[in-house]
Every structure is written in structure tokens, then in C-alpha cells.
Short mmCIF file of C-alpha atoms in Angstrom, two decimals:
data_model
loop_
_atom_site.label_atom_id
_atom_site.label_comp_id
_atom_site.label_asym_id
_atom_site.label_seq_id
_atom_site.Cartn_x
_atom_site.Cartn_y
_atom_site.Cartn_z
CA MET A 1 210.81 9.53 13.92
CA LYS A 2 207.43 7.76 13.66
CA TRP A 3 206.39 9.51 16.88
CA ALA A 4 206.59 12.84 15.03
CA LEU A 5 204.11 11.53 12.42
CA ILE A 6 201.71 10.49 15.16
CA ALA A 7 202.14 13.81 16.97
CA TRP A 8 201.55 15.81 13.79
CA ARG A 9 198.41 13.82 13.01
CA GLU A 10 197.09 14.43 16.50
CA ILE A 11 197.69 18.16 16.26
CA ARG A 12 196.45 18.64 12.72
CA TRP A 13 193.39 16.39 12.68
CA GLU A 14 192.33 15.76 16.26
CA VAL A 15 193.09 19.01 18.07
CA PHE A 16 192.33 21.59 15.40
CA PHE A 17 189.21 19.80 14.16
CA ASP A 18 187.74 19.15 17.62
CA ARG A 19 185.46 22.15 18.01
CA ALA A 20 184.49 21.28 21.58
CA SER A 21 188.13 21.06 22.57
CA LEU A 22 188.96 24.35 20.84
CA LEU A 23 186.04 26.08 22.53
CA ARG A 24 187.07 24.72 25.94
CA THR A 25 190.66 25.83 25.44
CA GLY A 26 189.46 29.22 24.22
CA ILE A 27 187.42 29.70 27.39
CA PHE A 28 190.38 28.74 29.56
CA VAL A 29 192.53 31.23 27.63
CA VAL A 30 190.03 34.07 27.99
CA ILE A 31 189.25 33.62 31.74
CA PRO A 32 192.73 34.57 33.10
CA LEU A 33 192.92 37.50 30.67
CA PHE A 34 189.58 38.65 32.01
CA PHE A 35 191.03 38.44 35.55
CA VAL A 36 193.89 40.74 34.49
CA LEU A 37 191.53 43.22 32.86
CA SER A 38 189.11 43.23 35.78
CA ASP A 39 191.78 43.68 38.47
CA ARG A 40 192.10 47.47 38.29
CA ASP A 41 194.47 47.99 41.21
CA PRO A 42 196.55 45.13 42.58
CA GLY A 43 197.91 47.47 45.24
CA ARG A 44 201.42 48.70 46.04
CA GLY A 45 204.16 46.87 47.89
CA ALA A 46 204.93 43.14 48.20
CA GLY A 47 201.25 42.18 48.39
CA GLY A 48 200.46 43.84 45.08
CA ASP A 49 203.55 42.32 43.44
CA LEU A 50 202.49 38.87 44.61
CA ARG A 51 199.04 39.47 43.14
CA ILE A 52 200.59 40.22 39.74
CA VAL A 53 202.62 37.02 40.02
CA ALA A 54 199.44 35.13 40.91
CA LEU A 55 197.73 36.53 37.81
CA ALA A 56 200.65 35.35 35.69
CA LEU A 57 200.44 31.93 37.36
CA GLN A 58 196.72 31.72 36.55
CA SER A 59 197.41 32.77 32.96
CA VAL A 60 199.84 29.94 32.40
CA PHE A 61 197.92 27.28 34.35
CA PHE A 62 194.34 27.78 33.19
CA PRO A 63 195.01 26.61 29.59
CA ALA A 64 197.09 23.76 31.05
CA LEU A 65 194.04 22.62 33.03
CA SER A 66 191.98 22.64 29.84
CA GLY A 67 194.47 20.15 28.46
CA VAL A 68 193.09 17.45 30.76
CA ALA A 69 190.07 16.83 28.51
CA LEU A 70 192.34 16.89 25.47
CA ILE A 71 194.64 14.29 27.00
CA ALA A 72 191.71 12.08 27.95
CA SER A 73 190.32 12.21 24.41
CA THR A 74 193.76 11.57 22.94
CA PHE A 75 194.36 8.33 24.80
CA VAL A 76 191.06 6.89 25.96
CA ALA A 77 188.85 7.73 23.00
CA GLU A 78 191.32 6.05 20.66
CA LYS A 79 191.13 2.90 22.73
CA GLU A 80 187.36 3.18 23.08
CA ASN A 81 186.79 3.73 19.33
CA GLY A 82 189.03 0.85 18.34
CA THR A 83 191.42 3.04 16.34
CA LEU A 84 194.27 1.98 18.59
CA VAL A 85 194.45 -1.54 17.10
CA PRO A 86 195.46 -0.42 13.56
CA LEU A 87 198.10 1.78 15.17
CA LEU A 88 199.40 -1.14 17.23
CA ALA A 89 199.42 -3.27 14.06
CA ALA A 90 201.81 -0.83 12.36
CA PRO A 91 205.57 -1.46 12.52
CA ILE A 92 206.20 1.04 15.29
CA GLN A 93 207.36 0.72 18.87
CA ASP A 94 205.06 1.27 21.84
CA ARG A 95 207.21 4.20 22.95
CA ASP A 96 206.66 5.91 19.55
CA ILE A 97 202.91 5.75 20.12
CA VAL A 98 203.18 7.06 23.68
CA LEU A 99 205.66 9.79 22.77
CA GLY A 100 203.75 10.82 19.65
CA LYS A 101 200.50 11.15 21.52
CA LEU A 102 202.10 12.94 24.43
CA VAL A 103 203.88 15.44 22.17
CA GLY A 104 200.74 15.85 20.07
CA MET A 105 198.93 16.87 23.22
CA LEU A 106 201.76 18.90 24.76
CA VAL A 107 202.43 21.19 21.81
CA PRO A 108 198.94 22.73 21.44
CA VAL A 109 198.41 22.96 25.20
CA MET A 110 201.78 24.62 25.75
CA ALA A 111 201.13 26.93 22.79
CA ALA A 112 197.90 28.01 24.49
CA CYS A 113 199.76 28.45 27.82
CA CYS A 114 202.49 30.61 26.24
CA PHE A 115 199.99 32.66 24.27
CA THR A 116 197.88 33.34 27.37
CA LEU A 117 200.94 34.23 29.44
CA ALA A 118 202.20 36.59 26.72
CA ALA A 119 198.78 38.21 26.36
CA ALA A 120 198.44 38.52 30.17
CA TYR A 121 201.93 40.06 30.34
CA ALA A 122 201.02 42.62 27.68
CA LEU A 123 197.65 43.41 29.29
CA ALA A 124 199.21 43.66 32.76
CA GLY A 125 201.83 46.06 31.37
CA TYR A 126 199.06 48.18 29.92
CA ARG A 127 196.96 48.11 33.14
CA TYR A 128 199.59 48.34 35.89
CA GLY A 129 202.49 49.97 34.06
CA ALA A 130 205.09 48.29 31.89
CA GLU A 131 207.98 49.19 34.22
CA ARG A 132 206.35 47.54 37.24
CA VAL A 133 205.37 44.40 35.36
CA THR A 134 208.85 44.08 33.83
CA ARG A 135 210.37 44.40 37.30
CA ILE A 136 208.09 41.77 38.87
CA LEU A 137 207.72 39.29 36.02
CA THR A 138 211.40 38.88 35.23
CA PRO A 139 212.42 36.68 32.28
CA GLU A 140 213.61 34.07 34.81
CA LEU A 141 210.19 34.00 36.52
CA VAL A 142 208.30 33.83 33.22
CA TYR A 143 210.56 30.98 32.14
CA ALA A 144 209.99 29.21 35.47
CA LEU A 145 206.22 29.53 35.07
CA VAL A 146 206.33 28.04 31.58
CA VAL A 147 208.51 25.17 32.77
CA LEU A 148 206.17 24.60 35.71
CA ALA A 149 203.20 24.46 33.34
CA LEU A 150 205.10 22.05 31.07
CA LEU A 151 205.89 19.76 34.00
CA PHE A 152 202.27 19.87 35.09
CA VAL A 153 201.01 18.96 31.62
CA ILE A 154 203.48 16.07 31.44
CA THR A 155 202.24 14.85 34.83
CA ALA A 156 198.62 15.22 33.72
CA GLY A 157 199.44 13.32 30.51
CA SER A 158 201.18 10.55 32.43
CA VAL A 159 198.34 10.20 34.91
CA THR A 160 195.77 10.07 32.11
CA MET A 161 197.84 7.45 30.30
CA ILE A 162 197.91 5.33 33.45
CA VAL A 163 194.15 5.70 33.86
CA ALA A 164 193.54 5.14 30.14
CA ALA A 165 195.42 1.85 30.22
CA ARG A 166 193.18 0.55 33.01
CA VAL A 167 189.65 1.73 32.21
CA ARG A 168 187.26 0.92 29.36
CA SER A 169 185.36 4.17 28.82
CA SER A 170 186.36 7.80 28.39
CA ARG A 171 183.75 8.83 30.97
CA ALA A 172 185.41 6.68 33.64
CA ALA A 173 188.83 7.94 32.54
CA GLN A 174 187.81 11.59 32.70
CA GLN A 175 186.31 11.15 36.17
CA LEU A 176 189.36 9.39 37.55
CA ALA A 177 191.90 11.56 35.74
CA GLY A 178 190.04 14.73 36.74
CA LEU A 179 190.25 13.76 40.40
CA ILE A 180 193.94 12.87 40.27
CA ILE A 181 194.84 15.89 38.15
CA ALA A 182 192.99 18.26 40.50
CA LEU A 183 195.15 16.91 43.31
CA SER A 184 198.34 17.24 41.26
CA ALA A 185 197.33 20.80 40.25
CA ALA A 186 196.98 21.68 43.93
CA LEU A 187 200.36 20.11 44.61
CA PHE A 188 201.99 22.02 41.76
CA LEU A 189 200.44 25.33 42.71
CA GLY A 190 201.53 24.78 46.31
CA LEU A 191 205.05 24.02 45.18
CA GLY A 192 205.04 27.00 42.83
CA PHE A 193 203.90 29.27 45.66
CA ALA A 194 206.59 27.81 47.94
CA ALA A 195 209.17 28.42 45.21
CA ILE A 196 208.13 32.07 44.93
CA GLN A 197 208.37 32.48 48.72
CA ILE A 198 211.79 30.82 48.83
CA GLY A 199 212.90 33.07 46.02
CA GLN A 200 216.36 31.64 45.45
CA GLY A 201 219.07 29.34 46.76
CA TRP A 202 219.36 25.56 47.13
CA ALA A 203 215.85 25.14 48.47
CA LEU A 204 214.46 26.44 45.17
CA VAL A 205 216.73 24.08 43.24
CA ALA A 206 215.50 21.23 45.45
CA VAL A 207 211.88 22.09 44.67
CA GLY A 208 212.70 22.09 40.94
CA VAL A 209 214.53 18.78 41.17
CA GLY A 210 211.61 17.34 43.14
CA LEU A 211 209.16 18.37 40.42
CA VAL A 212 211.26 16.87 37.65
CA ALA A 213 211.73 13.66 39.65
CA PHE A 214 207.97 13.45 40.22
CA ASP A 215 207.38 13.91 36.50
CA ALA A 216 209.99 11.36 35.50
CA ALA A 217 208.41 8.82 37.86
CA ALA A 218 204.91 9.51 36.50
CA LEU A 219 206.14 9.14 32.90
CA GLU A 220 207.97 5.90 33.67
CA ILE A 221 204.90 4.40 35.36
CA ALA A 222 202.73 5.51 32.42
CA GLN A 223 205.16 3.99 29.91
CA ARG A 224 205.12 0.68 31.78
CA MET A 225 201.35 0.67 32.09
CA TRP A 226 200.91 1.44 28.40
CA GLN A 227 202.09 -1.99 27.22
CA ARG A 228 200.15 -3.23 24.21
CA GLY A 229 199.28 -6.54 25.87
CA GLU A 230 197.90 -4.77 28.92
CA VAL A 231 195.99 -2.20 26.89
CA LEU A 232 194.48 -4.77 24.52
CA ALA A 233 193.55 -7.11 27.36
CA ARG A 234 191.39 -4.32 28.78
CA ALA A 235 190.07 -3.02 25.46
CA MET B 1 204.15 -18.11 4.98
CA ILE B 2 202.40 -18.28 8.38
CA GLU B 3 203.46 -20.97 10.82
CA VAL B 4 201.82 -21.06 14.23
CA ARG B 5 203.77 -23.38 16.50
CA GLY B 6 202.37 -24.43 19.85
CA VAL B 7 201.11 -20.95 20.77
CA THR B 8 199.61 -20.43 24.21
CA ARG B 9 198.35 -17.06 25.40
CA ARG B 10 197.17 -16.32 28.92
CA PHE B 11 195.48 -13.17 30.21
CA GLY B 12 196.03 -13.47 33.94
CA GLY B 13 194.46 -16.80 34.87
CA PHE B 14 192.42 -17.05 31.66
CA VAL B 15 193.85 -19.23 28.90
CA ALA B 16 192.77 -17.65 25.59
CA LEU B 17 194.88 -19.98 23.43
CA ASP B 18 196.14 -23.38 24.48
CA ASP B 19 198.99 -24.83 22.42
CA ILE B 20 197.56 -24.15 18.97
CA SER B 21 199.40 -24.94 15.74
CA PHE B 22 198.49 -24.45 12.09
CA ASP B 23 199.93 -22.90 8.96
CA VAL B 24 198.89 -20.83 5.94
CA ARG B 25 200.82 -21.30 2.72
CA PRO B 26 201.48 -18.68 0.01
CA GLY B 27 198.48 -18.18 -2.29
CA GLU B 28 196.14 -19.81 0.19
CA ILE B 29 193.05 -18.60 2.04
CA VAL B 30 192.59 -20.29 5.40
CA ALA B 31 189.39 -19.70 7.38
CA LEU B 32 189.77 -19.58 11.15
CA LEU B 33 186.39 -20.66 12.53
CA GLY B 34 185.05 -20.93 16.04
CA PRO B 35 182.36 -19.62 18.36
CA ASN B 36 182.69 -16.31 20.23
CA GLY B 37 185.51 -16.45 22.76
CA ALA B 38 187.23 -19.37 21.02
CA GLY B 39 190.46 -17.38 20.66
CA LYS B 40 190.30 -16.41 16.97
CA THR B 41 190.99 -12.72 17.48
CA THR B 42 193.79 -13.44 19.95
CA ALA B 43 195.36 -15.82 17.43
CA SER B 44 195.12 -13.15 14.68
CA ARG B 45 196.66 -10.53 16.95
CA ILE B 46 199.54 -12.79 17.86
CA ILE B 47 200.24 -13.60 14.21
CA ALA B 48 200.06 -9.87 13.38
CA GLY B 49 202.71 -9.14 16.01
CA ILE B 50 200.31 -7.03 18.06
CA LEU B 51 200.28 -9.39 21.04
CA ALA B 52 203.13 -11.56 22.28
CA PRO B 53 202.46 -15.27 22.84
CA THR B 54 202.93 -16.53 26.39
CA THR B 55 204.63 -19.65 25.03
CA GLY B 56 205.20 -20.97 21.52
CA ASP B 57 205.91 -18.91 18.44
CA ALA B 58 204.42 -17.73 15.16
CA VAL B 59 206.62 -17.26 12.13
CA VAL B 60 205.41 -14.87 9.44
CA ASP B 61 207.28 -14.75 6.14
CA GLY B 62 210.30 -16.25 7.90
CA VAL B 63 210.26 -13.80 10.84
CA SER B 64 209.46 -14.87 14.39
CA VAL B 65 206.95 -12.75 16.34
CA ARG B 66 208.97 -13.51 19.45
CA GLU B 67 212.26 -12.28 18.00
CA ASP B 68 211.13 -9.32 15.90
CA PRO B 69 207.46 -8.35 16.27
CA THR B 70 208.04 -5.01 14.53
CA ALA B 71 209.34 -6.76 11.41
CA VAL B 72 206.35 -9.12 11.55
CA ARG B 73 203.98 -6.16 11.68
CA ALA B 74 205.67 -4.74 8.59
CA ARG B 75 204.82 -7.98 6.76
CA CYS B 76 201.16 -8.17 7.79
CA GLY B 77 198.03 -6.34 6.76
CA PHE B 78 195.46 -6.45 9.53
CA VAL B 79 191.74 -5.76 9.15
CA THR B 80 189.63 -5.71 12.31
CA ASP B 81 185.96 -6.69 12.54
CA THR B 82 184.87 -3.08 13.10
CA PRO B 83 186.38 -0.60 10.64
CA ALA B 84 187.69 1.85 13.25
CA LEU B 85 188.99 4.89 11.38
CA TYR B 86 190.04 8.43 12.24
CA ASP B 87 186.76 10.09 11.32
CA ARG B 88 188.12 13.61 11.04
CA MET B 89 190.69 12.69 8.39
CA PRO B 90 189.99 12.65 4.66
CA LEU B 91 190.58 9.31 2.94
CA ARG B 92 193.72 10.32 1.07
CA ASP B 93 195.39 11.76 4.20
CA TYR B 94 194.38 8.72 6.24
CA LEU B 95 195.91 6.25 3.81
CA ALA B 96 199.00 8.42 3.31
CA PHE B 97 199.46 8.60 7.10
CA PHE B 98 199.50 4.81 7.39
CA GLY B 99 201.69 4.63 4.29
CA ARG B 100 204.29 6.73 6.08
CA LEU B 101 204.00 4.58 9.23
CA TYR B 102 204.73 1.54 7.03
CA ASP B 103 207.64 3.29 5.25
CA VAL B 104 205.92 3.19 1.86
CA ARG B 105 208.11 4.97 -0.69
CA SER B 106 205.37 7.14 -2.25
CA PRO B 107 202.49 7.05 0.24
CA ALA B 108 200.27 9.56 -1.61
CA ALA B 109 200.62 7.69 -4.92
CA ARG B 110 199.98 4.34 -3.24
CA ALA B 111 196.92 5.77 -1.47
CA ALA B 112 195.55 7.00 -4.80
CA GLU B 113 196.22 3.60 -6.41
CA LEU B 114 194.36 1.71 -3.67
CA ALA B 115 191.49 4.18 -3.69
CA GLU B 116 191.10 3.51 -7.40
CA GLN B 117 191.31 -0.28 -6.98
CA LEU B 118 188.58 -0.22 -4.34
CA GLY B 119 186.36 2.26 -6.16
CA LEU B 120 186.95 5.09 -3.69
CA THR B 121 188.58 7.63 -6.01
CA GLY B 122 185.60 9.98 -6.03
CA VAL B 123 185.62 10.31 -2.25
CA ALA B 124 189.38 10.60 -1.67
CA GLY B 125 189.01 14.14 -0.33
CA GLN B 126 186.03 13.40 1.92
CA ARG B 127 186.26 12.88 5.66
CA LEU B 128 185.94 9.27 6.78
CA GLY B 129 183.22 10.12 9.31
CA ALA B 130 180.81 10.62 6.40
CA PHE B 131 181.46 7.16 4.90
CA SER B 132 178.93 4.31 4.93
CA ARG B 133 179.75 1.04 6.69
CA GLY B 134 180.69 -0.65 3.43
CA MET B 135 182.96 2.20 2.39
CA ARG B 136 184.61 2.19 5.81
CA GLN B 137 185.33 -1.51 5.46
CA LYS B 138 186.91 -0.85 2.07
CA VAL B 139 189.06 1.86 3.65
CA ALA B 140 190.16 -0.57 6.38
CA ILE B 141 191.18 -3.04 3.66
CA ALA B 142 193.02 -0.32 1.73
CA ARG B 143 194.88 0.58 4.93
CA ALA B 144 195.86 -3.07 5.42
CA LEU B 145 197.16 -3.22 1.84
CA ILE B 146 198.97 0.12 1.85
CA HIS B 147 202.41 -1.58 2.13
CA ASP B 148 201.47 -4.48 -0.16
CA PRO B 149 202.03 -7.11 2.57
CA PRO B 150 202.65 -10.80 1.83
CA VAL B 151 200.27 -11.78 4.65
CA LEU B 152 196.72 -10.56 5.23
CA LEU B 153 194.77 -11.15 8.43
CA LEU B 154 191.09 -10.41 7.93
CA ASP B 155 188.81 -10.44 10.95
CA GLU B 156 185.15 -10.58 9.82
CA PRO B 157 185.84 -8.39 6.76
CA ALA B 158 182.35 -8.71 5.28
CA SER B 159 180.30 -8.47 8.46
CA ALA B 160 177.35 -6.06 8.17
CA LEU B 161 177.97 -5.47 4.46
CA ASP B 162 175.12 -5.73 1.99
CA PRO B 163 175.27 -8.83 -0.28
CA GLU B 164 176.53 -6.90 -3.31
CA MET B 165 179.31 -5.23 -1.34
CA ALA B 166 180.20 -8.52 0.34
CA GLN B 167 180.48 -10.21 -3.06
CA THR B 168 182.73 -7.43 -4.37
CA LEU B 169 184.89 -7.81 -1.29
CA ARG B 170 185.10 -11.58 -1.68
CA ALA B 171 186.15 -11.18 -5.30
CA PHE B 172 188.85 -8.77 -4.21
CA ILE B 173 190.13 -11.18 -1.54
CA VAL B 174 190.22 -14.00 -4.08
CA SER B 175 192.20 -11.75 -6.46
CA LEU B 176 194.78 -11.31 -3.69
CA ARG B 177 195.13 -15.09 -3.42
CA ALA B 178 195.98 -15.14 -7.11
CA ARG B 179 198.83 -12.77 -6.29
CA GLU B 180 200.31 -15.36 -3.89
CA ARG B 181 199.25 -13.57 -0.72
CA SER B 182 198.64 -15.71 2.37
CA ILE B 183 195.27 -14.85 3.83
CA LEU B 184 193.92 -15.83 7.23
CA LEU B 185 190.20 -15.15 7.31
CA THR B 186 188.55 -15.06 10.71
CA THR B 187 184.81 -15.31 10.26
CA HIS B 188 181.45 -16.46 11.57
CA ASP B 189 180.06 -16.40 8.03
CA LEU B 190 180.42 -20.06 7.11
CA ASP B 191 178.92 -19.51 3.69
CA GLU B 192 181.65 -17.00 2.95
CA ALA B 193 184.30 -19.40 4.27
CA GLN B 194 182.91 -22.22 2.14
CA ARG B 195 183.02 -20.04 -0.96
CA ILE B 196 186.57 -18.74 -0.72
CA ALA B 197 188.62 -20.69 1.83
CA ASP B 198 191.02 -23.38 0.65
CA ARG B 199 191.44 -24.77 4.12
CA VAL B 200 189.70 -24.45 7.47
CA VAL B 201 190.95 -24.35 11.06
CA VAL B 202 188.27 -24.86 13.71
CA VAL B 203 189.11 -23.57 17.18
CA TYR B 204 187.13 -24.02 20.37
CA ARG B 205 188.04 -22.83 23.84
CA GLY B 206 191.52 -21.90 22.70
CA ARG B 207 192.33 -25.27 21.12
CA VAL B 208 192.40 -26.42 17.51
CA LEU B 209 189.66 -29.00 16.99
CA ARG B 210 190.12 -29.69 13.30
CA THR B 211 192.23 -28.52 10.36
CA GLY B 212 191.91 -29.57 6.77
CA ALA B 213 190.85 -28.68 3.26
CA THR B 214 187.38 -27.15 3.13
CA SER B 215 186.12 -30.13 1.11
CA GLU B 216 187.57 -32.57 3.67
CA ILE B 217 185.95 -30.73 6.56
CA ARG B 218 182.62 -30.75 4.73
CA ALA B 219 182.93 -34.50 4.24
CA THR B 220 183.38 -35.04 8.00
CA GLY B 221 180.97 -37.59 9.51
CA ARG B 222 178.71 -40.18 7.91
CA PRO B 223 177.77 -39.51 4.28
CA THR B 224 174.11 -38.70 3.77
CA TYR B 225 171.85 -39.47 0.80
CA VAL B 226 168.52 -38.13 -0.37
CA VAL B 227 165.95 -40.17 -2.21
CA THR B 228 163.13 -38.34 -4.02
CA PHE B 229 159.96 -40.14 -5.04
CA THR B 230 156.32 -39.81 -5.97
CA GLY B 231 153.59 -41.39 -3.88
CA ASP B 232 152.80 -41.73 -0.21
CA ALA B 233 155.65 -40.46 2.01
CA GLY B 234 154.42 -42.46 5.02
CA ARG B 235 154.52 -45.72 3.09
CA ALA B 236 158.00 -44.90 1.78
CA ARG B 237 159.30 -44.18 5.28
CA GLY B 238 157.70 -47.37 6.58
CA ALA B 239 159.35 -49.38 3.81
CA LEU B 240 162.76 -47.93 4.67
CA GLY B 241 162.18 -48.60 8.36
CA ALA B 242 161.36 -52.22 7.58
CA ALA B 243 164.63 -52.41 5.62
CA GLY B 244 166.52 -51.15 8.69
CA VAL B 245 167.20 -47.63 7.35
CA ASP B 246 166.42 -44.69 9.64
CA ALA B 247 165.23 -41.89 7.34
CA GLU B 248 164.01 -38.36 8.00
CA PRO B 249 161.99 -36.02 5.77
CA ALA B 250 163.95 -33.77 3.43
CA ASN B 251 162.92 -30.96 1.12
CA GLY B 252 161.38 -32.32 -2.08
CA ALA B 253 160.98 -30.46 -5.36
CA ASN B 254 158.85 -30.58 -8.50
CA GLY B 255 155.97 -32.27 -6.69
CA CYS B 256 158.19 -35.06 -5.32
CA SER B 257 158.64 -36.01 -1.68
CA ALA B 258 162.11 -36.68 -0.27
CA LEU B 259 163.75 -38.63 2.54
CA ARG B 260 167.28 -38.29 3.88
CA PHE B 261 169.33 -41.11 5.42
CA ALA B 262 172.92 -41.61 6.55
CA THR B 263 175.02 -44.71 5.98
CA ASP B 264 178.59 -45.92 6.29
CA ASP B 265 178.01 -48.60 3.63
CA PRO B 266 176.31 -46.88 0.69
CA ALA B 267 176.99 -49.72 -1.76
CA ASN B 268 174.71 -52.15 0.13
CA THR B 269 172.37 -49.71 1.90
CA ASN B 270 171.46 -47.73 -1.21
CA ALA B 271 170.64 -50.87 -3.15
CA GLY B 272 168.49 -52.07 -0.23
CA VAL B 273 166.72 -48.69 -0.09
CA LEU B 274 165.86 -48.82 -3.77
CA ARG B 275 164.65 -52.40 -3.52
CA ALA B 276 162.46 -51.66 -0.48
CA LEU B 277 160.88 -48.59 -2.10
CA LEU B 278 160.20 -50.33 -5.39
CA ASP B 279 158.71 -53.35 -3.59
CA ALA B 280 156.40 -50.97 -1.69
CA GLY B 281 155.22 -49.46 -4.96
CA VAL B 282 156.91 -46.10 -4.45
CA GLY B 283 158.00 -44.34 -7.66
CA VAL B 284 161.66 -43.49 -7.09
CA VAL B 285 162.81 -40.44 -9.06
CA THR B 286 166.36 -39.85 -7.82
CA LEU B 287 168.82 -41.18 -5.24
CA SER B 288 171.80 -38.91 -4.75
CA ALA B 289 174.58 -38.12 -2.28
CA GLU B 290 173.87 -35.01 -0.32
CA GLU B 291 176.61 -32.38 -0.34
CA ARG B 292 177.02 -31.11 3.19
CA SER B 293 177.54 -27.46 3.82
CA LEU B 294 180.53 -26.24 5.83
CA GLU B 295 178.04 -24.96 8.38
CA ASP B 296 176.64 -28.47 8.97
CA ALA B 297 180.12 -29.93 9.27
CA TYR B 298 181.26 -27.14 11.58
CA LEU B 299 178.25 -27.54 13.86
CA GLU B 300 178.81 -31.27 14.02
CA ILE B 301 182.47 -30.74 14.96
CA LEU B 302 181.39 -28.37 17.74
CA ARG B 303 178.71 -30.80 18.93
CA GLU B 304 181.32 -33.54 19.21
CA ALA B 305 183.64 -31.21 21.12
CA LYS B 306 180.92 -30.21 23.57
CA ALA B 307 179.75 -33.81 24.11
#
């Protein structure tokens, strides 16, 4: 359970005491809520319903995007500052370090995602009518959006870990990770949109399985890249 | 306590360590010396179980780094050359965090004990980012000692410390030797190594050039002698030259001049030197063996290796 110690330290001391990170996350939380408040009339019919779904999608994904900088600081800055060596010198496995850091990054980002989605849901109910919002944003769809955001954050984390293991500075890592994560965000949003269009059936299951498989592959590659010998050789 | 057996470490095509072997016994401080890029840090990291050797093995307190690196890490305290700390954490939380990672029974109590030992009690609640360089180095040492390890690996522990702080740190390291800890000290500070190291290992380009007691290493090469005298230095040097002794000026004191010379046969040469100087009318004050510093011996070893 050493990973839990590492995760808790990350959350308590690195996330909540990083004012820049908090401010960035706060902005990414507020923006989608502003979209909901500013969109007075999404319109009737399927088009309007899709717009409400899109607002929900934005609400859950915007804070997830803000997590990119958090992930970069979690992995690369530790390597850059030299604080990784004492951690590697402790009697813990490499996977505890990777898991601890990943969970330490996932929990606050997902908390921000869920909070924003919940707030957007409540605001949308107030603006467009609770009955309509409840009908469109079913519990299954809300759950799917949260899972989609979780899978995206895991992918972003894995990609950043891969980049972090190869580069020497956080600036280089952020540039590279930003590029790759923007592409993966486009891929995820495309898949999410396709899933909404498909609606149900085996095709939707296949999309879900594809996402999980993509995530598992990204995590496995990241785990292999994040070998202490490799990381230290490039430190 | 530490046995390094034929360790080689490659990073791609680069050979950082090439078949090195040495040991550190309980209650002993061994200085690992060498120029930048010699492989000292790589050797320390392998012994600490942070890096795996490509070939060979290191055994720490009876545990092989190849077979159980995690158990080796539990037996080592590792201090890096730059005290990299989590700046947002207060001292007591930082030490307690590492205490938990090392499965210390009462991490908070142990953290408080170490803070007291290192004179950091008054700042236990302060964030590490506000600490001076010297205090940060003390924190790094406290972190390395949090689990009371039998083996300590110190990489430039006193670099960039002021002389008073460096002396306090040296005294602390020596007190650990008295408690039967095995200490491997990686340093460029040869004066520090001379003061506290029992033995020395000199590495160059990934290979061990010389190992031995500090006094043995200092005695490496031809013994040198210094003769101090009153009178004309030129005449004295000429007299020694005529006697077949090649002398060079040395630092005199109390109004005396001094010459230094090396010899493999001091019994005959020194007598000849005295005779030649007295015959030339030079007033000899002292003739004594010169104690070489570790730095001189180390530089000579490196010169030989490069030649």
C-alpha cells in the first residue's frame, strides 16, 4: 500500500498547495458552467437535446484537460528537481511509484470533473427545465461521460509518463505531451460523439472496449518506459 | 557490510563502470574519489539498489542487489549531492512520509528525534522551501537516517556548506562510524576525505585505480623531504645540485629558506644533503620528511593513469 502514501502526499502537498494549478483548474471548472449559463435556449427537438449533451460533455472534459499540466508537473518536475532519486532509493517497487503518482493525479482531476458535471447538471436543470435535463442526461449517460473522462485522464497520464521518461525538462515535456494529448482529446471526443450517435447495441460496446484497450496499452507502455534505469539514465 | 564484486554498468554503448570491486567494513568510512564522470555516482546508485548492475553484484549487509534490490534499499541511507526535497512539505511531515515508506514503527517520533539530533527542532513545522542550503543538507541526512540503516551512502554531503556547518556535519558522520555504520563517502573534497576516511578507493573512467588505507594512499610515490636553512638559497641549491640531489624551492618559515627533494634512499641521500650544505657554509635548521596530502597523492595517481 506504499502507492497510497505517495498518492496522498501528491494530493495533500502538491495539488492543494500549487496555487497556479488550483487557479488553472478553477478556470477550467468555471468555463463550461459559464457556457451553460450563457446558452439561454438550446432549442427544441433532437438538435437541442444534442446541444445539452454537448454541454455536459464539455463540463466533464474541460477540467480533465486542465489535468494535463498537473500530470506534467507530477512526473517531470520531480525528475527535473531531483526529488525522484530519494523516492527511488526507498524500499518500494517502481509500480508503487507509478501507481501512486497516477492515482494522486487522477483523484483531484476526477473530483473536479464530477463537481463540474454535477454543477452543470444542476444549472442546466434550472435553465432548461429539470424534467428535460433528467430525460436527456440519464444516469447511464452521466456515468458514461464520467467513465470517458476517467479513461481520457488515464491516457493523458500514460502519455505524459512516456514523455517524462524520455525528456529532461518540464518545458519539453509539456510541449510534447500537450501535442499528443490534444490529439487524444480529439480522438476521445470523436469516439464519444460516435457513441452518442450509435446510442446502443454492440457497436457501442465495441467503442467502449476499444477505449479501454487503448488505455490499457498506453498504461502498459508507460509502465515499461518508467523503469528506474531508463529514467535515471536520462535524468 | 558492502561488497562490490566485479560490477560493470553500461548505459547503451557507454561503459560507466568496468569490473569494479571494493568493500566497506562495519564501522568504516571509505572515500570514493575520482574526477567527474569517473562512475562514482553510478557506483553509489548500484550499491543503494537504485540501479541494477549490468554484470557483477553488490552485497549490502548480506543481501544481493541482484536478488533483492528492495531489501537492499531498506538497508541503505542515501544522500545525494543536491539536497532535493519536497519544498511544499513541512520538515516533520517530510521525514514522517519517508519514515512510512521505510516502514519505521513510529515515524513521527523518529522524525522528531532526528530533528533534535541535527538541531532542526525549532523549524520542524516550517516548509522545506524556506530552508537554507545547509539546513536542506541536514534534512537530506535526516531522511537517509530515518530507518537507522546499517549502510550510509553519502554523495558530496558537505558540498556548498559553510566551514562551520561542514565541520558539524563531519563530526556527525564520524559519530555514525562509532555506531558501527558502514559509510561510503563520495566526494571531491580531498581535505574532507583525508580528515575522516579510513580507506580510499580511487576510480577513473569506470575502473578502480587504487584502494587502500588513507595513510597508505598518501604515502604513494617517492618520499619527499624538506630542508630549512639560513643563508643564500642559490648557494644551497647549487650545493645540492653538485651532490646530485635535484631540489626545488619550498615554503620557508621564521625567516628561513627551504628546499624540497625526493629520494628513494633517504638514509644515504639525507646524510649527503646535510654534508653538502654544511660544506657550503649553509646554516641548516631542520631536515624533515614531508607529509603528503591526500590531494597530492590523488593527483599523482591520476597523472599516472592518464600517462
